[in-house]
Coordinates of C-alpha atoms and ligand atoms in Angstrom, one line a residue:
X9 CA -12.6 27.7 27.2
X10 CA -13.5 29.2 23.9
X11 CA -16.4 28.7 22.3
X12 CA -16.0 26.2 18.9
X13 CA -16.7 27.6 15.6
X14 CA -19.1 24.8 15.0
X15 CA -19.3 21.3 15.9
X16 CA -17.2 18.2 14.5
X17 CA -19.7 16.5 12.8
X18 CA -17.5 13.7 11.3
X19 CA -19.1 13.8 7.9
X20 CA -16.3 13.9 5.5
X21 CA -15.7 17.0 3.8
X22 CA -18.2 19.6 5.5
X23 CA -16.1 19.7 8.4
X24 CA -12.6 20.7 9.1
X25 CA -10.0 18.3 9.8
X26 CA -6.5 18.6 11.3
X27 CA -3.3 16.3 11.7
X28 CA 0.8 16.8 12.9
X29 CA 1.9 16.2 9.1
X30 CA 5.6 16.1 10.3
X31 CA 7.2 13.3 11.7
X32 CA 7.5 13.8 15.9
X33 CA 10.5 13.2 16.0
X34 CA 13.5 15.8 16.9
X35 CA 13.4 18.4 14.5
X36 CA 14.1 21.8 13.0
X37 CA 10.3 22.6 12.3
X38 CA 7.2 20.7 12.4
X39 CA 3.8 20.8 10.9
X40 CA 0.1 21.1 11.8
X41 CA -1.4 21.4 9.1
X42 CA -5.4 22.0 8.7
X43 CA -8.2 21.4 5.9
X44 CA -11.8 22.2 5.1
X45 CA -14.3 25.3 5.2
X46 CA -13.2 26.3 8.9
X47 CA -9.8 26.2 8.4
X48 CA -9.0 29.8 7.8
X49 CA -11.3 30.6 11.1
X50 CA -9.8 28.2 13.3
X51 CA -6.4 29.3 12.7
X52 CA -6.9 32.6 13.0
X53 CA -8.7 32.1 16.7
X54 CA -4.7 30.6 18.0
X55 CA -2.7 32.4 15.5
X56 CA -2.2 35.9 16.6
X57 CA 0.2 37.7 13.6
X58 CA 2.4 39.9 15.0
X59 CA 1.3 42.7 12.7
X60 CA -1.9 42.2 13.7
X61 CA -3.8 42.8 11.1
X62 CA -7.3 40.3 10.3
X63 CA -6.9 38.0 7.2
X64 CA -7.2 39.4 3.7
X65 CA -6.9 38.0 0.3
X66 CA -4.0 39.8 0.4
X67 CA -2.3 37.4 2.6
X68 CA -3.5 34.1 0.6
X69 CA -0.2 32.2 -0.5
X70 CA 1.8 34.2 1.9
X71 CA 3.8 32.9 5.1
X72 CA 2.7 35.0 8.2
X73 CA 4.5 35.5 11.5
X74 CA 3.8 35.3 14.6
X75 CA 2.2 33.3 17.3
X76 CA 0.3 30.5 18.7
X77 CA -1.6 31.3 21.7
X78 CA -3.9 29.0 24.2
X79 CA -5.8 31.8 25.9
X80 CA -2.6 34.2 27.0
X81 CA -0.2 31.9 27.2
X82 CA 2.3 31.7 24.4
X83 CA 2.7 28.2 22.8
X84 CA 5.0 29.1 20.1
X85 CA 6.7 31.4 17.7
X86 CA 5.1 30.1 14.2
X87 CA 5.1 31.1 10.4
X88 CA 1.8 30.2 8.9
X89 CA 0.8 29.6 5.4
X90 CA -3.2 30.5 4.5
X91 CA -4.0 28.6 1.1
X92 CA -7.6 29.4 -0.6
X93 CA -9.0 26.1 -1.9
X94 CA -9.6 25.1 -4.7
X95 CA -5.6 25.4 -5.8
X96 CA -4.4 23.3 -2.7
X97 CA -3.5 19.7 -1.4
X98 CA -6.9 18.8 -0.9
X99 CA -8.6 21.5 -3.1
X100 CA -10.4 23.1 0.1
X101 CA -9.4 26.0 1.9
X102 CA -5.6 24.7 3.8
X103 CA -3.5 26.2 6.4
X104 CA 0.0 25.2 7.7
X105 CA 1.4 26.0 10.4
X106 CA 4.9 25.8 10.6
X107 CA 6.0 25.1 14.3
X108 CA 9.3 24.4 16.3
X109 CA 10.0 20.5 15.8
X110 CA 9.8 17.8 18.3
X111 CA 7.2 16.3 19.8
X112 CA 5.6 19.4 22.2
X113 CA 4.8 22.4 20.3
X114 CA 2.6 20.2 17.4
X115 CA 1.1 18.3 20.1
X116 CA 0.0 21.3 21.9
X117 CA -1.0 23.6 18.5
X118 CA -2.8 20.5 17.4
X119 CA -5.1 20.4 21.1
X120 CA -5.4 23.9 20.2
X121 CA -6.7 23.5 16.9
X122 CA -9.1 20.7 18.2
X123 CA -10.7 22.5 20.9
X124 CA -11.6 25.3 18.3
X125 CA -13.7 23.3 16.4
X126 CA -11.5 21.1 14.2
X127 CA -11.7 17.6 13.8
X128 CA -8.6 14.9 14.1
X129 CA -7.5 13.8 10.5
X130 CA -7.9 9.9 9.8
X131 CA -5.3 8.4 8.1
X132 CA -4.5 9.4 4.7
X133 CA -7.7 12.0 4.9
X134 CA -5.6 14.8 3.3
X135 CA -5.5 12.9 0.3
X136 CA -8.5 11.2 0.2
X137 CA -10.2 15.0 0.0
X138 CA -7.5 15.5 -2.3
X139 CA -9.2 12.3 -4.6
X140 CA -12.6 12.9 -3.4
X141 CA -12.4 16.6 -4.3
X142 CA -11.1 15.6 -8.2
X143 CA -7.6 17.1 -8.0
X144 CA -6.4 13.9 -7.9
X145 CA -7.2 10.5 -9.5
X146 CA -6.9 7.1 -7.5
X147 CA -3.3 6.1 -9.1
X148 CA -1.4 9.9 -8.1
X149 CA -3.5 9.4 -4.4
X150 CA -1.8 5.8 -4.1
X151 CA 1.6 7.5 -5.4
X152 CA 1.7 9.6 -2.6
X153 CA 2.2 6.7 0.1
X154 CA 4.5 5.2 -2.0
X155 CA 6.9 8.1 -2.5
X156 CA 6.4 8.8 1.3
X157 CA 7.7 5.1 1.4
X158 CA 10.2 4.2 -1.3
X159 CA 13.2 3.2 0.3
X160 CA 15.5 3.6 -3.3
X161 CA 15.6 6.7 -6.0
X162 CA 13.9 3.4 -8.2
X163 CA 11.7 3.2 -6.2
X164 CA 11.2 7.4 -5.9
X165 CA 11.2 7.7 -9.6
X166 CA 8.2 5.1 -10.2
X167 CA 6.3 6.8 -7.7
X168 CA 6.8 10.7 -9.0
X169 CA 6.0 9.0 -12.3
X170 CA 2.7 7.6 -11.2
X171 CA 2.3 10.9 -9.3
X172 CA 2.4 12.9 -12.2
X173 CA -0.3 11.2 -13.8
X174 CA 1.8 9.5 -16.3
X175 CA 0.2 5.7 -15.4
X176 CA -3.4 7.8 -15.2
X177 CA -2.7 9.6 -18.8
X178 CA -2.3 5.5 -20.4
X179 CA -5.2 3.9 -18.4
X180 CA -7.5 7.2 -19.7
X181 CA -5.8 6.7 -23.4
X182 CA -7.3 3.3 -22.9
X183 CA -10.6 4.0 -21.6
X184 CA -11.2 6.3 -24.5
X185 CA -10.3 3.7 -27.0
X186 CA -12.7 1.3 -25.3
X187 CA -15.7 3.5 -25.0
X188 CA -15.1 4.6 -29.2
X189 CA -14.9 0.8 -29.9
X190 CA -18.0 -0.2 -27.2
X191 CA -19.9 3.1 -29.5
X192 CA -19.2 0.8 -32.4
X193 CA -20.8 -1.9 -30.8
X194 CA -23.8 -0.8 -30.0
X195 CA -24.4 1.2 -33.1
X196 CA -24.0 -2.1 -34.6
X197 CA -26.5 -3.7 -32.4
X198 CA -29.0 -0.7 -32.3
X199 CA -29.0 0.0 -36.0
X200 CA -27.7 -3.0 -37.9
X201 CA -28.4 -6.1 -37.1
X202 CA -31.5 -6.2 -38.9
X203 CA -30.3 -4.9 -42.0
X204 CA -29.7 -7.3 -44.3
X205 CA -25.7 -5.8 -45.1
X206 CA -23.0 -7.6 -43.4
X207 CA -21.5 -6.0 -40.2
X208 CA -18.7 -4.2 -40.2
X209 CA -16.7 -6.4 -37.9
X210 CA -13.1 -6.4 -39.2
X211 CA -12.6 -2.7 -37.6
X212 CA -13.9 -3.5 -34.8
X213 CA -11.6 -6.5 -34.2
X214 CA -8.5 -4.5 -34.9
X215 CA -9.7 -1.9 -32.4
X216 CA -10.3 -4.2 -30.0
X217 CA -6.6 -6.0 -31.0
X218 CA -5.3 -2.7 -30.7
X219 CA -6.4 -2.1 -27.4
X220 CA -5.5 -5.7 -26.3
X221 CA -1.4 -4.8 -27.4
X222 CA -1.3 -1.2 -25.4
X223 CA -2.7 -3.7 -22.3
X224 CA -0.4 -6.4 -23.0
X225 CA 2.7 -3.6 -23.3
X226 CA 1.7 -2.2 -19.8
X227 CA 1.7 -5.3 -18.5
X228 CA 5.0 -6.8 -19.6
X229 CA 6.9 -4.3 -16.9
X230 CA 4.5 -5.0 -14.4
X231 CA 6.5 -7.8 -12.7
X232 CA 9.8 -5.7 -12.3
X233 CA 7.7 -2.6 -11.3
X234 CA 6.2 -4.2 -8.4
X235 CA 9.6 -5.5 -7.3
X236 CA 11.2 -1.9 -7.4
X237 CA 8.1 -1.0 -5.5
X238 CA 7.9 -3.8 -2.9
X239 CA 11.9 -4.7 -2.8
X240 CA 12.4 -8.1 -4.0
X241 CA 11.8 -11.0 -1.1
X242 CA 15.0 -12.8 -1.1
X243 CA 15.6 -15.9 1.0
X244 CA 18.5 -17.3 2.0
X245 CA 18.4 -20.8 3.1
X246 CA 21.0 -23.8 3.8
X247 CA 21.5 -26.2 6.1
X248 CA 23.2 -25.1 9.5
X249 CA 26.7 -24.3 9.5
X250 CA 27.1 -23.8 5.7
X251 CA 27.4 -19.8 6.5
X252 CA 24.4 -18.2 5.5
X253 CA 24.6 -15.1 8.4
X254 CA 28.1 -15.2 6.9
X255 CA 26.8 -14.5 3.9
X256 CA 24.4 -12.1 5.5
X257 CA 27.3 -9.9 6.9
X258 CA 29.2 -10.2 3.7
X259 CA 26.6 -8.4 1.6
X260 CA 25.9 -5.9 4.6
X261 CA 29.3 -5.5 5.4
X262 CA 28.6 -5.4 9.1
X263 CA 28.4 -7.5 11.8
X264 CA 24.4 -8.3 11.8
X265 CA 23.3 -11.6 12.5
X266 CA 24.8 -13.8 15.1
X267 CA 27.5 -15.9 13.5
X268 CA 28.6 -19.4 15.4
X269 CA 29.7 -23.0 14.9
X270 CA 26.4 -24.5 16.6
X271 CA 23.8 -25.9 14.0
X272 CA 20.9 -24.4 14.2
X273 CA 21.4 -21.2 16.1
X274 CA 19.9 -18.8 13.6
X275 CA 16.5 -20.2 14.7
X276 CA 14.9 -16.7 14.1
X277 CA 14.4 -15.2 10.4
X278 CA 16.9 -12.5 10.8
X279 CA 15.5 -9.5 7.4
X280 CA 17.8 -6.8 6.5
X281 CA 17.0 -4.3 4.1
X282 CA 19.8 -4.3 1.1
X283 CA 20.2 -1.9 -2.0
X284 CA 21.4 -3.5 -5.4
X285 CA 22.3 -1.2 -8.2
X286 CA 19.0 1.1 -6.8
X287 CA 16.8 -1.7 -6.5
X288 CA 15.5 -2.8 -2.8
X289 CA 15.9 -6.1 -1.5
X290 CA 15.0 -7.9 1.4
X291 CA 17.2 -10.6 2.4
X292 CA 15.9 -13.3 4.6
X293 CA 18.1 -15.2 6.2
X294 CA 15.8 -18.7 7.4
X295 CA 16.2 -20.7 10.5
X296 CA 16.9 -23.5 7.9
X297 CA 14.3 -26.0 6.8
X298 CA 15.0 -29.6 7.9
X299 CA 13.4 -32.5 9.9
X300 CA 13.5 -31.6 13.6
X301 CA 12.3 -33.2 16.6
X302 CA 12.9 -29.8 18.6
X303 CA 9.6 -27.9 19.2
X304 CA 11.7 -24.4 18.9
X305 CA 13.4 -25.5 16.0
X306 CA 10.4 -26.7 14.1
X307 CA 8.8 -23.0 14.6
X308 CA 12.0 -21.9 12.9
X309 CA 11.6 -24.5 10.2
X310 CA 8.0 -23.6 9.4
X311 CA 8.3 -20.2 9.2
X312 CA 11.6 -20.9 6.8
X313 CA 9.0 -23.0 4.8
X314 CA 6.7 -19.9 4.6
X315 CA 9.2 -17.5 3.9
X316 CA 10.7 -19.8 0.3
X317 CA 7.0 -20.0 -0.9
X318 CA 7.0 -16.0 -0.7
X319 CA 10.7 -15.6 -1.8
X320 CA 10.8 -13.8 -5.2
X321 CA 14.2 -14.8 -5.4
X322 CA 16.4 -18.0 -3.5
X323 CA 19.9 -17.9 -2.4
X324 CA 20.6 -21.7 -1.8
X325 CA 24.0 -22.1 -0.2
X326 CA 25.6 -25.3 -0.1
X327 CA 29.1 -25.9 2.2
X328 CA 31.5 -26.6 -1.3
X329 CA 33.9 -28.4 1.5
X330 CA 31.7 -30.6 3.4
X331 CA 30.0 -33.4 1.6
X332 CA 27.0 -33.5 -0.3
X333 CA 23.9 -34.7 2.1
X334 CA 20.4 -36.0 1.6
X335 CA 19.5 -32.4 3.5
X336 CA 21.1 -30.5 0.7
X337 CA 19.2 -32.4 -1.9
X338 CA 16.2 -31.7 0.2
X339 CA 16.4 -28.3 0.3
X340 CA 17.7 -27.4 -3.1
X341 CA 14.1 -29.6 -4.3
X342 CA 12.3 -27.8 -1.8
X343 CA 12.8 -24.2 -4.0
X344 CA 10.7 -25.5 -6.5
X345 CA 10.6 -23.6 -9.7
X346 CA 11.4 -20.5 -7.8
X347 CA 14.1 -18.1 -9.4
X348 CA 17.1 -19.2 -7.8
X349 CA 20.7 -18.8 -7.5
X350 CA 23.2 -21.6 -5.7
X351 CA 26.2 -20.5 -4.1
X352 CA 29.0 -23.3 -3.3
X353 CA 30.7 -21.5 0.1
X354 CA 33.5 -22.0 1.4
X355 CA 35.8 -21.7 -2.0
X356 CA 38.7 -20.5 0.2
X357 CA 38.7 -24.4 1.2
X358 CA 39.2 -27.3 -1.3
X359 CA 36.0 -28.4 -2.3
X360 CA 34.5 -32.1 -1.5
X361 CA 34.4 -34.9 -4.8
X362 CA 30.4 -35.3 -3.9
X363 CA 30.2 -31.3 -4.0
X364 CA 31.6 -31.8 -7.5
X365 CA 29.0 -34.4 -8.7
X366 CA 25.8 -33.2 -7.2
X367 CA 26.9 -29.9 -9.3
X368 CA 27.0 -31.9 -12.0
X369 CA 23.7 -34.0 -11.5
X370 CA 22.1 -30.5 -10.7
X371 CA 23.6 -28.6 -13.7
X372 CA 21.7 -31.0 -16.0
X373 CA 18.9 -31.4 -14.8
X374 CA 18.0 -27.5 -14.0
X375 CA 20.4 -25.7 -16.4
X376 CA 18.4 -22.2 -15.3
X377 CA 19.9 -22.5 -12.3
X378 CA 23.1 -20.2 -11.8
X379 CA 25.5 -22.2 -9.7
X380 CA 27.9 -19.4 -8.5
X381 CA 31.5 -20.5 -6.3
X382 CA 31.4 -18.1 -3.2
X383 CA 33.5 -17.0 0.3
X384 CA 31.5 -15.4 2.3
X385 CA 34.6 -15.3 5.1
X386 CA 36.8 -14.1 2.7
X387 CA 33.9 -12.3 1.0
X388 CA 35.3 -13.4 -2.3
X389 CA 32.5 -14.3 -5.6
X390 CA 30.4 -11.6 -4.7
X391 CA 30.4 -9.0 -7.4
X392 CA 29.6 -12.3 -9.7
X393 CA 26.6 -12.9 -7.1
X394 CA 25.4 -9.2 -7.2
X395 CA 25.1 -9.8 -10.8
X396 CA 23.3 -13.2 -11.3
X397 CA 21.3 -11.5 -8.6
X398 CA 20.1 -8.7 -10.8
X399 CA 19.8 -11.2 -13.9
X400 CA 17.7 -13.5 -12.3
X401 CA 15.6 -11.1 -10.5
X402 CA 15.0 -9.3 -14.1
X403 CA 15.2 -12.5 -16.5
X404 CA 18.3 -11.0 -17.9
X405 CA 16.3 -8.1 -18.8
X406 CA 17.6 -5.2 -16.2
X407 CA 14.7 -2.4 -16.8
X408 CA 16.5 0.7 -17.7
X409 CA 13.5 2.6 -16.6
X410 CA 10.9 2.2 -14.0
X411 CA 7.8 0.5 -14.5
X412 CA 4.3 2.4 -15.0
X413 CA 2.7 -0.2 -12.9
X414 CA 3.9 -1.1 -10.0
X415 CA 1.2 -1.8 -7.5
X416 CA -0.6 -4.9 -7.3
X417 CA -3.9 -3.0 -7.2
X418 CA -3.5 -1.9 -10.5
X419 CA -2.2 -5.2 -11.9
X420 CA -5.0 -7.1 -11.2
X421 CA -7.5 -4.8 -12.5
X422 CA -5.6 -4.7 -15.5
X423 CA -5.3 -8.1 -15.8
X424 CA -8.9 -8.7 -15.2
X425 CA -9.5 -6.5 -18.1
X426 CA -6.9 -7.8 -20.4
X427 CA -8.8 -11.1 -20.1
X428 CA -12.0 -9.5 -21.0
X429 CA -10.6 -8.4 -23.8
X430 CA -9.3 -11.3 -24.9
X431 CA -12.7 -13.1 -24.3
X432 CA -14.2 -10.2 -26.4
X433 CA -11.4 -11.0 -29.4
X434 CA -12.3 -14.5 -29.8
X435 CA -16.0 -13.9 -29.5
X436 CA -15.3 -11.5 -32.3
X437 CA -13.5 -13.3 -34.0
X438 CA -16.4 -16.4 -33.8
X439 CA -19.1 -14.6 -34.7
X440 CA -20.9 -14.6 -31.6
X441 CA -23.9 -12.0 -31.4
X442 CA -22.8 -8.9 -30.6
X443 CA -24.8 -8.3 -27.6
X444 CA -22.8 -10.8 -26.1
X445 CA -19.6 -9.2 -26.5
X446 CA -20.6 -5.9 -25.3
X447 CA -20.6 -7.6 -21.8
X448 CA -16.9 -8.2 -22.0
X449 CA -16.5 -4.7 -23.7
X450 CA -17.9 -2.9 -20.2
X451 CA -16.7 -5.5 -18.0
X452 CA -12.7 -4.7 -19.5
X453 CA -14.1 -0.7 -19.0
X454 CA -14.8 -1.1 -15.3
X455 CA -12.2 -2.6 -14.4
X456 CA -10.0 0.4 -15.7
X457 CA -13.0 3.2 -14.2
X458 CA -12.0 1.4 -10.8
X459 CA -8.5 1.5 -11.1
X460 CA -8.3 5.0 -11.6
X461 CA -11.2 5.6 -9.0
X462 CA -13.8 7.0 -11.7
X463 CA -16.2 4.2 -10.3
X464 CA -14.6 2.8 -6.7
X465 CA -16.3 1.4 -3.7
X466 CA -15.9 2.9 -0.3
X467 CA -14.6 0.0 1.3
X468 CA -11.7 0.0 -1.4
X469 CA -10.9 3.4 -0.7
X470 CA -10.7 2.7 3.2
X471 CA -8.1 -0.2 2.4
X472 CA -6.4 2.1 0.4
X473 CA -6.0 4.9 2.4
X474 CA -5.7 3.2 6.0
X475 CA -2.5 2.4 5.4
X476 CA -1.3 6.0 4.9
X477 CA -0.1 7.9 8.0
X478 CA -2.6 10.5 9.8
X479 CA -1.1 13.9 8.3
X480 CA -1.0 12.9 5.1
Ligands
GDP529 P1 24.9 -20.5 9.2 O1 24.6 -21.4 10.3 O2 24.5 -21.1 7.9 O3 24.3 -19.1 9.4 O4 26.5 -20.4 9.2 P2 27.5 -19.3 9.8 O5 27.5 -18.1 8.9 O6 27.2 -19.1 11.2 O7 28.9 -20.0 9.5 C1 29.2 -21.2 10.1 C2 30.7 -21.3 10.2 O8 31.2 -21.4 8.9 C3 31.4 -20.2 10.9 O9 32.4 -20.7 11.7 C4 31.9 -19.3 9.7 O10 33.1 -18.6 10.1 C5 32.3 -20.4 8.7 N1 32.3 -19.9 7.3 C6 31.3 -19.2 6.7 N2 31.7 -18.9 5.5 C7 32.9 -19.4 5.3 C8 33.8 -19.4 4.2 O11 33.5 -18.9 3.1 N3 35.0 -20.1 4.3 C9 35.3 -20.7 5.5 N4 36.5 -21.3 5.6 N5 34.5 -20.7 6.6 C10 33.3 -20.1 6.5

């Protein structure tokens, strides 16, 4: 066995860590990818380059050829990339080595790799160095799991954005105005407040009115943002039998859930994932939500229950031919002031007189509600669907571009300090001592310093970055 270069210390950032950054599944190449002071070494005690010759700056930025060796034995034939920090993914010293794909040749480079000395990547470590180190700020780090995860080009395009610094270039616009308004402040306090002039305060109120606006015009895309990001939560529920798998099928155009003529069967939340005009949705179809003495049943029920208080959008389908039940007054009560759509199915039938008046009833007393006339058999209404969909997912107001905030992370904190701001207006604007104010003024300015990670606890950073994958 050789001898390791140095110990793994597991200190971040002295040592030199190392991660499979491809997927294991079958593939053309794969990628073992390394980070940190030692990387260079390590590498060069498995990779032996076919022309043989001993790193150089020469090579830096350059693939090299050759191969992967544990002791004699050949592992694999490899082209490997030597990247002098600080211009890198993490801003240390990075290699790559690009491998044969699947799950052996990666799995045994990486052993390799371990027993010279490096250390096994945590999740997301790449680009925590990559924040840690200052090449990146908090927002463009988060970016990187969400591109890695967005599941529509809506979705991809909010997260380049963000990964391009364009959310982190508005927050910073705003941190500077605060900290030139918060200098205003305190000269105010330090120099003025015994003089006998009066303060200057009308600046500093449209300052801080000005910052309030660029806060309040961040936030107003915030909502649809976070969808795009997220994929909208939409339930579908209905009492048994009125053809919500139908329904399910219809938009997925495949045979997915189970449909049958026994109430109740769907007693599972079946989720499929769904794509309307680039934006992702999840549609839920519930077990149903009624009274039920059956122990299975009731699981179904209270997880239907769960499922409508976390819906973003309801799809309440009624059965247009059967009558008009208690259970269908019920349900459509139980979606609350949720944005929802009702779909009468079955419009290939004739539909029932009660149908008729319950619309009626239901019209005028919640005329938001879109009542839309549906087949999911004969899959007819559903363009009309697709599009009260859309509208009452966006208020009407479609985004023809993607949101800068999208992640609820950010929202919050912006939030937080939208309020302070609004606090430090009307204190302002009442006179109260300056000294006072200030306090909102920094409180408004952390909040921002920890969404872009200028000022961030550890423990945030760990939730952040355990959710990434380990070669990232
Ligand atoms: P679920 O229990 O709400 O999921 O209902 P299903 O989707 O299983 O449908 C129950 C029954 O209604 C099945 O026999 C379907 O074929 C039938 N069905 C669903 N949609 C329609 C429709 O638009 N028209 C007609 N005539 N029958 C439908």
């Amino acid at each position: 066995m050789k001898e390791p270069l140095r110990t793994p210390t597991g200190t971040l950032r002295d040592d030199t860590i190392v991660a499979i950054s491809t997927s294991l599944g079958e593939a053309g190449i794969g990628i073992v990818r390394l980070s940190g002071p030692d990387a260079f070494a390590i590498t060069d005690r498995l990779f032996h380059p076919i022309d043989g010759k001993a790193f150089t700056p020469a090579f830096n930025r350059r693939l090299r050829y050759g191969w992967i060796l544990d002791g004699d034995e050949r592992v694999d034939e490899v082209l490997v990339s030597y990247m002098r920090g600080p211009h890198t993914y993490t801003a240390e010293d990075v290699t790559e080595i690009n491998a044969h794909g699947g799950a052996m040749c990666v799995q045994r480079i990486l052993a390799c790799a371990l027993e010279a000395g490096a250390r096994l990547a945590e999740r997301g470590e790449f680009t925590r160095r990559a924040f840690l180190n200052g090449r990146i700020d908090l927002p463009q780090a988060e970016a990187v799991m969400d591109l890695i995860d967005a599941k529509t080009e809506a979705a991809q395009k909010q997260a380049v954005q963000q990964l391009s610094g364009a959310l982190s270039a508005q927050i910073n616009d705003l941190k500077t105005a605060m900290l030139h308004l918060l200098s205003h402040v305190e000269y105010a306090i330090n120099f003025m407040e015994d003089a006998e002039e009066d303060l200057p305060v009308a600046p500093m109120i449209e300052e801080n009115k000005a910052i309030l606006k660029h806060v309040d015009a961040l936030l107003k895309d915030a909502h649809s943002g976070r969808l795009i990001r997220e994929g909208v939560a939409t339930v579908i529920i209905g009492r048994p039998n009125v053809g919500k798998s139908s329904l399910l099928n219809a938009l997925l155009r495949r045979e997915r859930a189970i449909v049958t003529d026994i109430p109740g069967t769907t007693r599972d939340a079946i989720e499929e994932s769904y794509q309307l005009g680039g934006i992702p949705l999840r549609l839920i179809d519930t077990a149903g939500i009624r009274d039920t003495e059956d122990v299975v049943e009731s699981i179904g029920v209270h997880i239907s229950r769960q499922q409508l208080a976390e819906a973003d959008l309801v799809l309440a389908l009624l059965d247009g031919a059967r009558d008009f039940t208690d259970e269908d007054e019920n349900l459509l009560e139980e979606m609350g002031e949720k944005p929802a759509i009702i779909l009468l199915n079955k419009e290939d039938l004739p539909v029932s007189e009660s149908m008729r008046e319950a619309r009626q009833r239901w019209e005028n007393k919640k005329p938001t509600i879109p009542w839309i006339s549906i087949s999911a058999k004969e899959q007819t209404g559903l363009e009309a669907l697709k599009d009260a969909m859309l509208n009452c997912i966006f208020h009407g107001a479609m985004p023809d571009h993607t949101a800068l905030l999208s992640n609820v992370r950010h929202i919050d904190r912006l939030k937080k300090a939208q309020h302070a701001l609004q606090d430090a207006l009307q204190a302002f604007e009442q006179g109260v001592m300056l000294d006072a104010l200030e306090v909102d003024l920094r409180g408004a300015y952390g909040e921002l310093a920890e969404l872009t990670g200028e000022k961030v606890e550890e423990n945030v950073l760990d939730k952040i970055f355990q959710d990434f994958c380990v070669g990232k």
